[in-house]
Short mmCIF file of C-alpha atoms in Angstrom, two decimals:
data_model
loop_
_atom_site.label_atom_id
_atom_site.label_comp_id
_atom_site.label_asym_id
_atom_site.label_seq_id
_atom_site.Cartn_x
_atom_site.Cartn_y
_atom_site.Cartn_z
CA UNK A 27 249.19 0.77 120.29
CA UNK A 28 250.72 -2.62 119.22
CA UNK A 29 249.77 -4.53 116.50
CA UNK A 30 250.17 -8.20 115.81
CA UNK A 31 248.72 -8.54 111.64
CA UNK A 32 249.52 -11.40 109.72
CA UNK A 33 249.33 -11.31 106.35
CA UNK A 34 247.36 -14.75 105.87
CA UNK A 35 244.70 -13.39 108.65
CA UNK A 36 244.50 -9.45 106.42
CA UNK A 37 240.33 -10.26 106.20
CA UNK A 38 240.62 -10.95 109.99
CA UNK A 39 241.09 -7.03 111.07
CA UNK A 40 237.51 -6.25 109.77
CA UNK A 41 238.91 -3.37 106.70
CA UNK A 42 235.82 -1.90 106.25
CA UNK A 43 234.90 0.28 103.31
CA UNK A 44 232.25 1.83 101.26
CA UNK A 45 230.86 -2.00 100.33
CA UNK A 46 231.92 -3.52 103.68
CA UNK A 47 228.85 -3.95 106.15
CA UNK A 48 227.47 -5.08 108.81
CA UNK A 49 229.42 -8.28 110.42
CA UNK A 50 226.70 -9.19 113.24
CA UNK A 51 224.65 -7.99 116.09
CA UNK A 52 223.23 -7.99 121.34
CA UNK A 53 223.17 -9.88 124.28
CA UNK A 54 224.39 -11.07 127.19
CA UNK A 55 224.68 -9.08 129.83
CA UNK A 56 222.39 -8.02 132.32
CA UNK A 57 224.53 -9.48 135.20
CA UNK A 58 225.39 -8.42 138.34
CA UNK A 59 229.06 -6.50 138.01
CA UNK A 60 231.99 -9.24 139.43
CA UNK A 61 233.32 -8.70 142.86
CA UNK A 62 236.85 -8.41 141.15
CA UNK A 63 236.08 -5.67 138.60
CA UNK A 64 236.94 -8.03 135.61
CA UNK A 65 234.39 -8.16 132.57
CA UNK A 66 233.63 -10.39 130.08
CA UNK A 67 231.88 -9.31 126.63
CA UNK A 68 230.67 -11.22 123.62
CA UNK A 69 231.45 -9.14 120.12
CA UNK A 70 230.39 -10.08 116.83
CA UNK A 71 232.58 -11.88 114.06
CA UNK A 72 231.24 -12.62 110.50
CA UNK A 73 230.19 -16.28 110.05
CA UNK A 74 231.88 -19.07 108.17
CA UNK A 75 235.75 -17.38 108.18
CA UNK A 76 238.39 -19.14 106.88
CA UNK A 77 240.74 -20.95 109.34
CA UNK A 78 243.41 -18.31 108.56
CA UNK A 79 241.14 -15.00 108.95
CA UNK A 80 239.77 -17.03 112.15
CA UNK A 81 243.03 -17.30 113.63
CA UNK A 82 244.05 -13.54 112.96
CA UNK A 83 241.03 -12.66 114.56
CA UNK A 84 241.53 -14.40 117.90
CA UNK A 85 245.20 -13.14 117.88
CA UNK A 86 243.75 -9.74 117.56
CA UNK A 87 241.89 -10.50 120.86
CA UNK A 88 244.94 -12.10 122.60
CA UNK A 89 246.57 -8.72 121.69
CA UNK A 90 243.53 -6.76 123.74
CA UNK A 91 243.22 -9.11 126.43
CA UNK A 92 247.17 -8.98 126.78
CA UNK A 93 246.72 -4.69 127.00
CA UNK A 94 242.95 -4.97 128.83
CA UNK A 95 244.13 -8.13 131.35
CA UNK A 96 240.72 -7.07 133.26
CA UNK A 97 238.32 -7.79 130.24
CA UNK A 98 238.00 -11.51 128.41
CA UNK A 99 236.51 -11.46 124.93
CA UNK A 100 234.29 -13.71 123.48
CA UNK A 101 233.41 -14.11 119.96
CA UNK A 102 230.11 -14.98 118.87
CA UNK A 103 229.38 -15.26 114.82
CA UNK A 104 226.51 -12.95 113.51
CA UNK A 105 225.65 -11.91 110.16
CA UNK A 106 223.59 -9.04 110.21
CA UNK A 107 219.98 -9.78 107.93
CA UNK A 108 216.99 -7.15 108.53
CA UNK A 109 214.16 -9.98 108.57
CA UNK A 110 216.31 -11.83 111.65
CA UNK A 111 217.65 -8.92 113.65
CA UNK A 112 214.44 -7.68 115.41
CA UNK A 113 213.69 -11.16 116.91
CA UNK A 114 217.11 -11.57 117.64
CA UNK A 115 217.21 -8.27 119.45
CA UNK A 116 214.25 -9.63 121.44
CA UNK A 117 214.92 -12.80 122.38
CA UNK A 118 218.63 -11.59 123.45
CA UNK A 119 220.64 -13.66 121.52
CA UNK A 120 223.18 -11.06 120.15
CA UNK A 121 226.28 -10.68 121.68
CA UNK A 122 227.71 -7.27 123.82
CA UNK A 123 229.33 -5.68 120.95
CA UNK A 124 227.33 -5.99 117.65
CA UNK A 125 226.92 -3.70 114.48
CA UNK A 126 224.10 -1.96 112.73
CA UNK A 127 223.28 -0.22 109.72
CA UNK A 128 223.11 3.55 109.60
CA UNK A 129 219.53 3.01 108.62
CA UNK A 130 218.68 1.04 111.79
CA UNK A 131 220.81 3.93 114.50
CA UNK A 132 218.01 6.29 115.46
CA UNK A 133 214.88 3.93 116.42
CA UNK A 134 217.24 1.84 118.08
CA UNK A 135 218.01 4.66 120.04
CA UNK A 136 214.88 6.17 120.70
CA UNK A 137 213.44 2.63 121.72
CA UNK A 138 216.46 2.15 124.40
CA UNK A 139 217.18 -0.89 122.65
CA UNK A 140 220.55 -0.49 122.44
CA UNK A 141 222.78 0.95 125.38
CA UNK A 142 223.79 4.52 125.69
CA UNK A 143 227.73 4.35 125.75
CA UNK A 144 227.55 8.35 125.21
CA UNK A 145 229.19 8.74 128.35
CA UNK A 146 232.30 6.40 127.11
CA UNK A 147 232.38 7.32 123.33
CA UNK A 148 232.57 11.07 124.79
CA UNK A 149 235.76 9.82 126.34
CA UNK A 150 237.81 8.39 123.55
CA UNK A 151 240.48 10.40 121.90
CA UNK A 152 238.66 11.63 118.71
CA UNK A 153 235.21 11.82 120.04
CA UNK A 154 235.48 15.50 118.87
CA UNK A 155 236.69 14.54 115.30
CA UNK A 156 233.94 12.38 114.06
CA UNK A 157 232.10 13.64 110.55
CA UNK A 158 229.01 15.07 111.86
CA UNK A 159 227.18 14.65 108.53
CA UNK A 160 228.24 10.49 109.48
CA UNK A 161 228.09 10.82 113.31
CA UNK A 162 224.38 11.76 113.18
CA UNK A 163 223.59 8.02 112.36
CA UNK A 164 224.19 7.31 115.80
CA UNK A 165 223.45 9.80 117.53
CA UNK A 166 220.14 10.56 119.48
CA UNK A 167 217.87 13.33 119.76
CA UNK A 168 220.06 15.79 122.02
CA UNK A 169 223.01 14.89 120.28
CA UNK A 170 224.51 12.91 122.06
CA UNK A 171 226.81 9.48 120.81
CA UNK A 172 225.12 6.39 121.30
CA UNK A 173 226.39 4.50 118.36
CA UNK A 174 229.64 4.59 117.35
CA UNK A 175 230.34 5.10 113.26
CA UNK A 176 232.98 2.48 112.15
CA UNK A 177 232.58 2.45 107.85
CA UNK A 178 230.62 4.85 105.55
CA UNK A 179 230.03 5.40 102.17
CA UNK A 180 228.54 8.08 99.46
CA UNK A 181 227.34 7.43 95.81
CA UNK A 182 229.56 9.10 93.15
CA UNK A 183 229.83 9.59 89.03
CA UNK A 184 232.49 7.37 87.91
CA UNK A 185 234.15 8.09 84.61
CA UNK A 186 236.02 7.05 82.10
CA UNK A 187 238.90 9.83 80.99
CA UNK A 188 239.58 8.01 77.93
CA UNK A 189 236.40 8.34 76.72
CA UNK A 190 236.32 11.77 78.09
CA UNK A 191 239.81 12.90 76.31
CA UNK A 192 238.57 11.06 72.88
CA UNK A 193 235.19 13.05 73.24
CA UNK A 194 236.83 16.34 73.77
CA UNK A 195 235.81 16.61 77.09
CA UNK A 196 238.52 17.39 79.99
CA UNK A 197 238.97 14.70 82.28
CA UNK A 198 240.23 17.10 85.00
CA UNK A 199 237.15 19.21 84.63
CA UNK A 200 234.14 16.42 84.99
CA UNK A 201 230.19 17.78 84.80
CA UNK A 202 228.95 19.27 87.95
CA UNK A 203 225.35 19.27 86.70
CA UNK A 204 223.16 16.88 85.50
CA UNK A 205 222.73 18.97 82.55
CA UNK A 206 226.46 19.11 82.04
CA UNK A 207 226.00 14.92 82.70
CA UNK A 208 223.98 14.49 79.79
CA UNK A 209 226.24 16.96 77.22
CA UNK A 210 228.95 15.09 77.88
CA UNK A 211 227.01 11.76 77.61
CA UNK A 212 225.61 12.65 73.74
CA UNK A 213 229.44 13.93 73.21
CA UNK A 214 231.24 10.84 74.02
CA UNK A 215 228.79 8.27 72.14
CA UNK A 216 228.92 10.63 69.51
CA UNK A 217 232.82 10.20 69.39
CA UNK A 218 233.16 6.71 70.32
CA UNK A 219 229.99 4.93 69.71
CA UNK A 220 230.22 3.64 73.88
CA UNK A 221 227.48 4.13 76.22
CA UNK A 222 228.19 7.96 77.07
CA UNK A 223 226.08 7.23 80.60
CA UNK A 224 224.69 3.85 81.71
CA UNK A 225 222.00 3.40 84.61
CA UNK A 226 221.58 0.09 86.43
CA UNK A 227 218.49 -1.35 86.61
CA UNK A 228 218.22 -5.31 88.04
CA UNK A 229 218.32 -6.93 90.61
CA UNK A 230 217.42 -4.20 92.65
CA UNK A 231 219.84 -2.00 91.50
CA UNK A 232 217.67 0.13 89.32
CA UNK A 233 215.32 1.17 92.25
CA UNK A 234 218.73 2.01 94.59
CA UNK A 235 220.23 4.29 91.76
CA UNK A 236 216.90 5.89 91.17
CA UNK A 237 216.51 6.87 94.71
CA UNK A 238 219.93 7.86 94.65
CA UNK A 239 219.20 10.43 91.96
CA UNK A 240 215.99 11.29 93.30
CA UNK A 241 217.54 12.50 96.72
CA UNK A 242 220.06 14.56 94.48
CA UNK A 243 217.38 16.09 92.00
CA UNK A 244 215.64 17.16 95.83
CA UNK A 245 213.08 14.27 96.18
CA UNK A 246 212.78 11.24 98.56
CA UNK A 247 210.86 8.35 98.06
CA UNK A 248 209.88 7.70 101.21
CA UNK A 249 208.40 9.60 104.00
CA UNK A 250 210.40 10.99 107.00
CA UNK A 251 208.85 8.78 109.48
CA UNK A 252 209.51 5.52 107.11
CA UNK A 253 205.66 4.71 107.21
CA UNK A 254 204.84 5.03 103.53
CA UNK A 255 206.10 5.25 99.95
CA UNK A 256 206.59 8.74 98.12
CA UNK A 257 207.21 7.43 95.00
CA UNK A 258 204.03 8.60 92.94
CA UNK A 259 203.90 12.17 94.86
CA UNK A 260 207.25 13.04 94.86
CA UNK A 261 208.00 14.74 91.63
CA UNK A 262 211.69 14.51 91.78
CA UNK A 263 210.94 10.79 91.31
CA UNK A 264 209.20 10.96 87.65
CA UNK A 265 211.66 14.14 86.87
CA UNK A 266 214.43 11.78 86.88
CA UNK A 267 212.72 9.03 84.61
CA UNK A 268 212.36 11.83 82.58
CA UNK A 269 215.42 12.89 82.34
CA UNK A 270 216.60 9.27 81.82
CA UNK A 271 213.81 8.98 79.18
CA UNK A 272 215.57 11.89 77.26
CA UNK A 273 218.84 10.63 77.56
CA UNK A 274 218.09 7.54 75.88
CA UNK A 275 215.78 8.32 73.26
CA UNK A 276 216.07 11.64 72.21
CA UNK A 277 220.01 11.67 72.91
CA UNK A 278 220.58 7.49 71.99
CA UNK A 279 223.46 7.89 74.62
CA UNK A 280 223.28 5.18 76.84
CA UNK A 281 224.57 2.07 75.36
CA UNK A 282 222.04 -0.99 74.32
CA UNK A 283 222.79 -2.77 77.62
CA UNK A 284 219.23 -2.22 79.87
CA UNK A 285 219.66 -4.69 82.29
CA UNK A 286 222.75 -3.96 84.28
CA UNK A 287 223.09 -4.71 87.43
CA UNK A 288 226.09 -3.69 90.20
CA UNK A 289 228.54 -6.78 88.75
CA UNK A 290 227.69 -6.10 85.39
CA UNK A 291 227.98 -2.61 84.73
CA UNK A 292 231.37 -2.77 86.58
CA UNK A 293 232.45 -5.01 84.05
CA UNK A 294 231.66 -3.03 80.83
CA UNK A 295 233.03 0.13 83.14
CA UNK A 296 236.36 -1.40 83.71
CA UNK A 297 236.47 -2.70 79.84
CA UNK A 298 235.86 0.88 78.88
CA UNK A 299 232.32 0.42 77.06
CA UNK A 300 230.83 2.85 79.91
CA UNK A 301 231.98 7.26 79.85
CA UNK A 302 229.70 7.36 83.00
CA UNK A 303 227.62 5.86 86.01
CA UNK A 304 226.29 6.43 89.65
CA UNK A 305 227.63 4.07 92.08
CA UNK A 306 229.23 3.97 95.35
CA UNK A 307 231.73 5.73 95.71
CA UNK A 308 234.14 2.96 96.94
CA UNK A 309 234.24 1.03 94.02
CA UNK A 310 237.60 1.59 92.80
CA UNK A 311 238.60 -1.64 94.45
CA UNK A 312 236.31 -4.06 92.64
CA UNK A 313 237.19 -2.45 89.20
CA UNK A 314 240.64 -3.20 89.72
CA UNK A 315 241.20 -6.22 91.63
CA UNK A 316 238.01 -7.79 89.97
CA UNK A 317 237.47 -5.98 86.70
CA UNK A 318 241.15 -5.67 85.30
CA UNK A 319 239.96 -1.45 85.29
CA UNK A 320 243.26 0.26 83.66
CA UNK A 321 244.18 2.89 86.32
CA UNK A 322 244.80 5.77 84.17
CA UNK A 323 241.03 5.32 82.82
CA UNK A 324 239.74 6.26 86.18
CA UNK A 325 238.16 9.50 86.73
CA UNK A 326 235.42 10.02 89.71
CA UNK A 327 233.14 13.29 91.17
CA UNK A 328 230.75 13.63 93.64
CA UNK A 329 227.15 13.17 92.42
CA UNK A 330 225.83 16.84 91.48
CA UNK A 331 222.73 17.87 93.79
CA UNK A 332 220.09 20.38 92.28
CA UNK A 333 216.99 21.90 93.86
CA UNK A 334 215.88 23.01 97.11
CA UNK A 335 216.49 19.68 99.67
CA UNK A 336 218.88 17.51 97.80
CA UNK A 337 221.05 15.15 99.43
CA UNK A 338 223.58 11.99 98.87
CA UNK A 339 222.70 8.76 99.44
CA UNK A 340 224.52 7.01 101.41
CA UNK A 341 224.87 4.88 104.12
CA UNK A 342 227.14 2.35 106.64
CA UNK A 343 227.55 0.25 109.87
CA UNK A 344 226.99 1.33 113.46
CA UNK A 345 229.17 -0.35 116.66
CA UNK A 346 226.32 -0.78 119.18
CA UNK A 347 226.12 -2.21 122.28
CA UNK A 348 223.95 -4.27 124.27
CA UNK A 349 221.27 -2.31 126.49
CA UNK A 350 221.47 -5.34 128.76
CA UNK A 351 225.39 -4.22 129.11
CA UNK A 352 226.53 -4.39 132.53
CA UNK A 353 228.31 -0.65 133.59
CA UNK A 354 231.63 -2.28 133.05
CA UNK A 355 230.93 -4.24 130.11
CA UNK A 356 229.48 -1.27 128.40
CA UNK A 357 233.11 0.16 129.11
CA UNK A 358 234.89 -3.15 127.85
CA UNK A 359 232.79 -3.10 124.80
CA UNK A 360 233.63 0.83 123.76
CA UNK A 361 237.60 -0.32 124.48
CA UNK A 362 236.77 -3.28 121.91
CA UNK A 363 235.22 -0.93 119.57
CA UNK A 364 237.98 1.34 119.37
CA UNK A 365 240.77 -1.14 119.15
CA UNK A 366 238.92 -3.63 116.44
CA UNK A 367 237.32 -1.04 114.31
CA UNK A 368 238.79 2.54 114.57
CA UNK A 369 242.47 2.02 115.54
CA UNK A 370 243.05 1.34 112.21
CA UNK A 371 241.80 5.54 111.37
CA UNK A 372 242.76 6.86 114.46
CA UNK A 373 246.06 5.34 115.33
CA UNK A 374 249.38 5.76 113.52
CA UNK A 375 251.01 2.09 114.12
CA UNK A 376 247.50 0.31 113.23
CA UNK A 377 247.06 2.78 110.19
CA UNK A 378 250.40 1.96 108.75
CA UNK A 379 250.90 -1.29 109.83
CA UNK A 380 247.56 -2.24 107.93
CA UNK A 381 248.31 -0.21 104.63
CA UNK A 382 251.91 -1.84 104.26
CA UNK A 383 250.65 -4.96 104.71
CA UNK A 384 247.55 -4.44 101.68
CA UNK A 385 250.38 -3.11 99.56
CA UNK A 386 252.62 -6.30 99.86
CA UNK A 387 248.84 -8.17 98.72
CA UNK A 388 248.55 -5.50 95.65
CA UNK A 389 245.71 -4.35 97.07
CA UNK A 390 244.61 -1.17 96.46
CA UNK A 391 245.89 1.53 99.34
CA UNK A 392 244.18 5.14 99.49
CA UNK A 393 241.06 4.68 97.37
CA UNK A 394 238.11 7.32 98.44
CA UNK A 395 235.82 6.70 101.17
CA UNK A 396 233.21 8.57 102.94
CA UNK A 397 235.42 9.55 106.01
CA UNK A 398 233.86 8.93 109.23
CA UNK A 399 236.70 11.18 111.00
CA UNK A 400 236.55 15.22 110.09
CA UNK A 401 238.73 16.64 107.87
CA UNK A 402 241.96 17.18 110.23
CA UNK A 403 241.74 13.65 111.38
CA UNK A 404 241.44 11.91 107.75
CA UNK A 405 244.61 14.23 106.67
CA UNK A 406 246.28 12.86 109.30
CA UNK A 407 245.52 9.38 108.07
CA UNK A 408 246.09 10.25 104.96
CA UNK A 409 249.68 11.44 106.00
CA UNK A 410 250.66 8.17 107.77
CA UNK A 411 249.60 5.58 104.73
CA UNK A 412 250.86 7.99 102.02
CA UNK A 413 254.12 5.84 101.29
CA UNK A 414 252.43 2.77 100.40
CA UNK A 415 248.89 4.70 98.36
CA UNK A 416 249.17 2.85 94.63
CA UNK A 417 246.32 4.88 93.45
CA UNK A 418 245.66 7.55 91.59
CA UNK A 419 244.46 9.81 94.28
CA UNK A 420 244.53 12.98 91.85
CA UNK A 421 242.17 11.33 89.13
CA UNK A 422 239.78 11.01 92.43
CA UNK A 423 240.48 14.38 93.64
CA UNK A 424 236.93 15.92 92.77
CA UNK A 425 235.21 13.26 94.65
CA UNK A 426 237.33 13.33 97.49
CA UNK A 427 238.06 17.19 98.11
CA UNK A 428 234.15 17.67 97.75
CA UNK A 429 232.16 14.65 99.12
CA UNK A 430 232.41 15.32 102.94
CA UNK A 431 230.66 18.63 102.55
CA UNK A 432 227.73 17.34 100.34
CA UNK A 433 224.36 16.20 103.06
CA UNK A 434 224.42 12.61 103.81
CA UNK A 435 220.53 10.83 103.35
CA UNK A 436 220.21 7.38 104.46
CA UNK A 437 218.59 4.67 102.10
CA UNK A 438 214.65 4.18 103.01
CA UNK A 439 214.04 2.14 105.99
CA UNK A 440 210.98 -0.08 105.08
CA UNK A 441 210.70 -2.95 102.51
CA UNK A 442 214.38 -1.26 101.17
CA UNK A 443 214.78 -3.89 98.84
CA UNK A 444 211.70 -4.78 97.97
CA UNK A 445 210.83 -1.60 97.03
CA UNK A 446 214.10 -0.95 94.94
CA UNK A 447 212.74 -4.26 93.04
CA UNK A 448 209.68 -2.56 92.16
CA UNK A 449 212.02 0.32 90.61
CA UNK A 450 214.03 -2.51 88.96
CA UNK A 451 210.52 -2.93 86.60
CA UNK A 452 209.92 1.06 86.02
CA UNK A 453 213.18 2.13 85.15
CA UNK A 454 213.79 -0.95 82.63
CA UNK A 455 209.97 0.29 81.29
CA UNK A 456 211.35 3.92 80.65
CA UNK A 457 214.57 2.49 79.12
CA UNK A 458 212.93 -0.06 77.18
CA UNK A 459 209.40 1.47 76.15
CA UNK A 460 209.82 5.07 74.19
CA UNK A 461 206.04 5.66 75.02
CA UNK A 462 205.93 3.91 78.59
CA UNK A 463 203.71 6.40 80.75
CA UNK A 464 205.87 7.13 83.40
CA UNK A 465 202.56 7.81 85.48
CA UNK A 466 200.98 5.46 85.63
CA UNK A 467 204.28 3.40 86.19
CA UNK A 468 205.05 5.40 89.37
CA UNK A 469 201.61 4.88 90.45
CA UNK A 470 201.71 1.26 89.58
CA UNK A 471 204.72 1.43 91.93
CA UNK A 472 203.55 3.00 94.44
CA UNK A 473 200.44 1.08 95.00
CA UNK A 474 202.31 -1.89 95.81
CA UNK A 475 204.59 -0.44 97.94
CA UNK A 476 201.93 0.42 99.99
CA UNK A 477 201.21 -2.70 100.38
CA UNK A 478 204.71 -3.55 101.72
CA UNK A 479 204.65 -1.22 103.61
CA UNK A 480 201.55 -2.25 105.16
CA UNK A 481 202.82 -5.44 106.39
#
């Protein structure tokens, strides 16, 4: 496979990561198939691009139309928003090739409201190779592929081995419990007077990193069917305010800073005023390129699980296609898909072209992702971008060597951010209230969740 990438276009070949989702959504077709056995397909492209990432984008589709002569693509801009996607859906007005979240895969599915390419993905080169604990997103009942997995991401403990190595603590060996989290917490503000661990907690950051902590203590706050709240019954949920609770006023090891949210504690991270903190796991990028983070600070695990059902959080973006998808424009649309999104995984000249060209931008090359690809594949990767990685992929190492085997749980479905909002106010109460009653908070919580959820 050829390439054409410019280096003015880079935003243009749709890099997605941990933090990049969801650039639009179905349509079109529902035509009669063309005498000539040509096809054309409409495919999503984030709105409002710059000129330059515009242009890179429609040489990307000269490129296919050049190797696919048969197929003409046409690009239609979408951003992907939960309160507009179910009308658009409905009123057809989403183009052939569109994306979802990992959240939205398996009702579209079992509604038919997307088209089942199953057949087609079946077909394609690494259909075998895809991370089944990612794959499942898009997958339906039997199985079987009907969504196609194109970025992922996991929550992970991010840490600072400066602090670490000034506490005592070995870098190389970072806590695999939460009880090992909060000895090493007390031990580095002991040392160094910093915030040993730090928890978000605004806009609506404090409700995601509780659930996140909640699925690995064993809980969920939601239900598996997504038709109510958990928060109150689950007792994961108020184990981990406890546990919070303790850490901040029996141990005094988390910092005076209560209202962090994602930008925020990424600064104070990256200016090494934070030992640790849940986030995704993909944030490596931002701290560096946004939050001057000194590279040899770095340090980052996988988030420890405990109990009897725990589970990551996680999440990421879908390639769908139309259900109104003509037979041979749901076969121009999987072609799309794998050129667009996956060539630059699954093939070498893509893989490397793209790497060497982020290097010559200083942007960071080889920084952990959830892997939507299985082990051998990702290796693989890994082997053809190894000249240009400018990380340090060894500080990263118990992340990345452990995070593909740890269960993948999707963020709640219903009212997700207005119920993390909710969280915002609880957690802030147990971090800013020694004698808040975590009870009644949940409760508090929960009540008007229900009502969200009863909308």
């Amino acid at each position: 496979m050829r390439s054409n990438i410019t280096r003015a276009g880079f935003a243009g070949i749709a890099l997605l990561s941990a933090g990049a989702l969801l650039a639009g959504c179905t349509g079109g077709g529902g035509e009669a198939e063309p005498a000539d056995g040509t096809a054309t397909i409409t495919v999503a492209i984030d709105a409002g691009l710059e000129q330059e990432a515009r242009d890179n984008f429609d040489a990307r589709v000269e490129e296919f139309e050049s190797d696919n002569p048969d197929i003409t693509v046409e690009a239609q801009e979408y951003t992907w928003t939960a309160t507009t996607f179910t009308a658009d859906l409905a009123g057809g007005t989403l183009p052939d090739v569109f994306t979802i979240p990992f959240t939205d895969g398996r009702g579209l599915i079992a509604a038919e409201q997307i088209a089942d390419i199953s057949a087609l993905v079946a077909d394609l080169p690494y259909a075998d190779q895809f991370n089944p604990n990612v794959a499942q997103a898009g997958q339906a009942e039997d199985g079987s592929q009907w969504a196609i997995p194109i970025a992922a991401y996991g929550q992970g403990l991010h840490y600072n081995r400066t602090l670490f190595e000034a506490a005592g603590l070995d870098p190389d060996d970072p806590p695999t419990t939460w009880d090992e989290i909060r000895e090493a917490a007390k031990a580095i503000t002991d040392a160094t007077g910093e915030a040993g661990y730090a928890q978000m907690t605004s806009s609506n950051t404090g409700g995601w990193i509780l659930t996140t902590v909640a699925n690995a203590f064993g809980g969920r706050t939601e239900s598996d069917d997504a038709s109510e709240p958990t928060i109150d019954s689950d007792p994961a949920v108020a184990e981990v305010l406890q546990y919070l609770h303790d850490l901040r006023w029996e141990d005094n090891s988390m910092g005076a800073n209560f209202l962090y949210d994602w930008g925020t504690i990424n600064q104070d991270f990256a200016s090494g005023r934070i030992g640790m903190y849940v986030s995704g796991g993909g944030n490596y990028s931002n701290l560096v390129t946004q939050n001057a983070l000194n590279p040899d600070d770095y340090g980052l695990s996988i988030v420890p699980l405990q109990s009897d059902d725990p589970g990551l959080l996680g999440g990421g973006t879908l390639a769908a296609v139309s259900p109104n998808a003509s037979e041979a424009e749901q076969a121009a649309a999987v072609k799309w898909i794998d050129f667009y999104y996956l060539a630059k995984l699954a093939d070498e000249d893509t893989a490397v072209e793209t790497a060497e060209l982020a290097a010559s931008l200083d942007q960071p090359v080889g920084a952990p992702e959830l892997t939507i690809f299985d082990d051998e594949l990702y290796a693989q990767y890994q082997s053809w971008i190894a000249p240009f990685v400018n990380v340090p992929v060894e500080q990263m190492a118990p992340y990345t060597e452990n995070v593909g085997s740890q269960p993948l749980i999707a963020e709640p479905r219903t009212a997700t951010q207005d119920v993390y909002a909710l969280l915002d106010v609880v957690v802030q109460a147990v971090l800013t209230d020694e004698n808040a009653d975590i009870d009644q908070l949940l409760a508090d919580a929960q009540a008007q969740a229900e009502a969200l959820y009863a909308k």
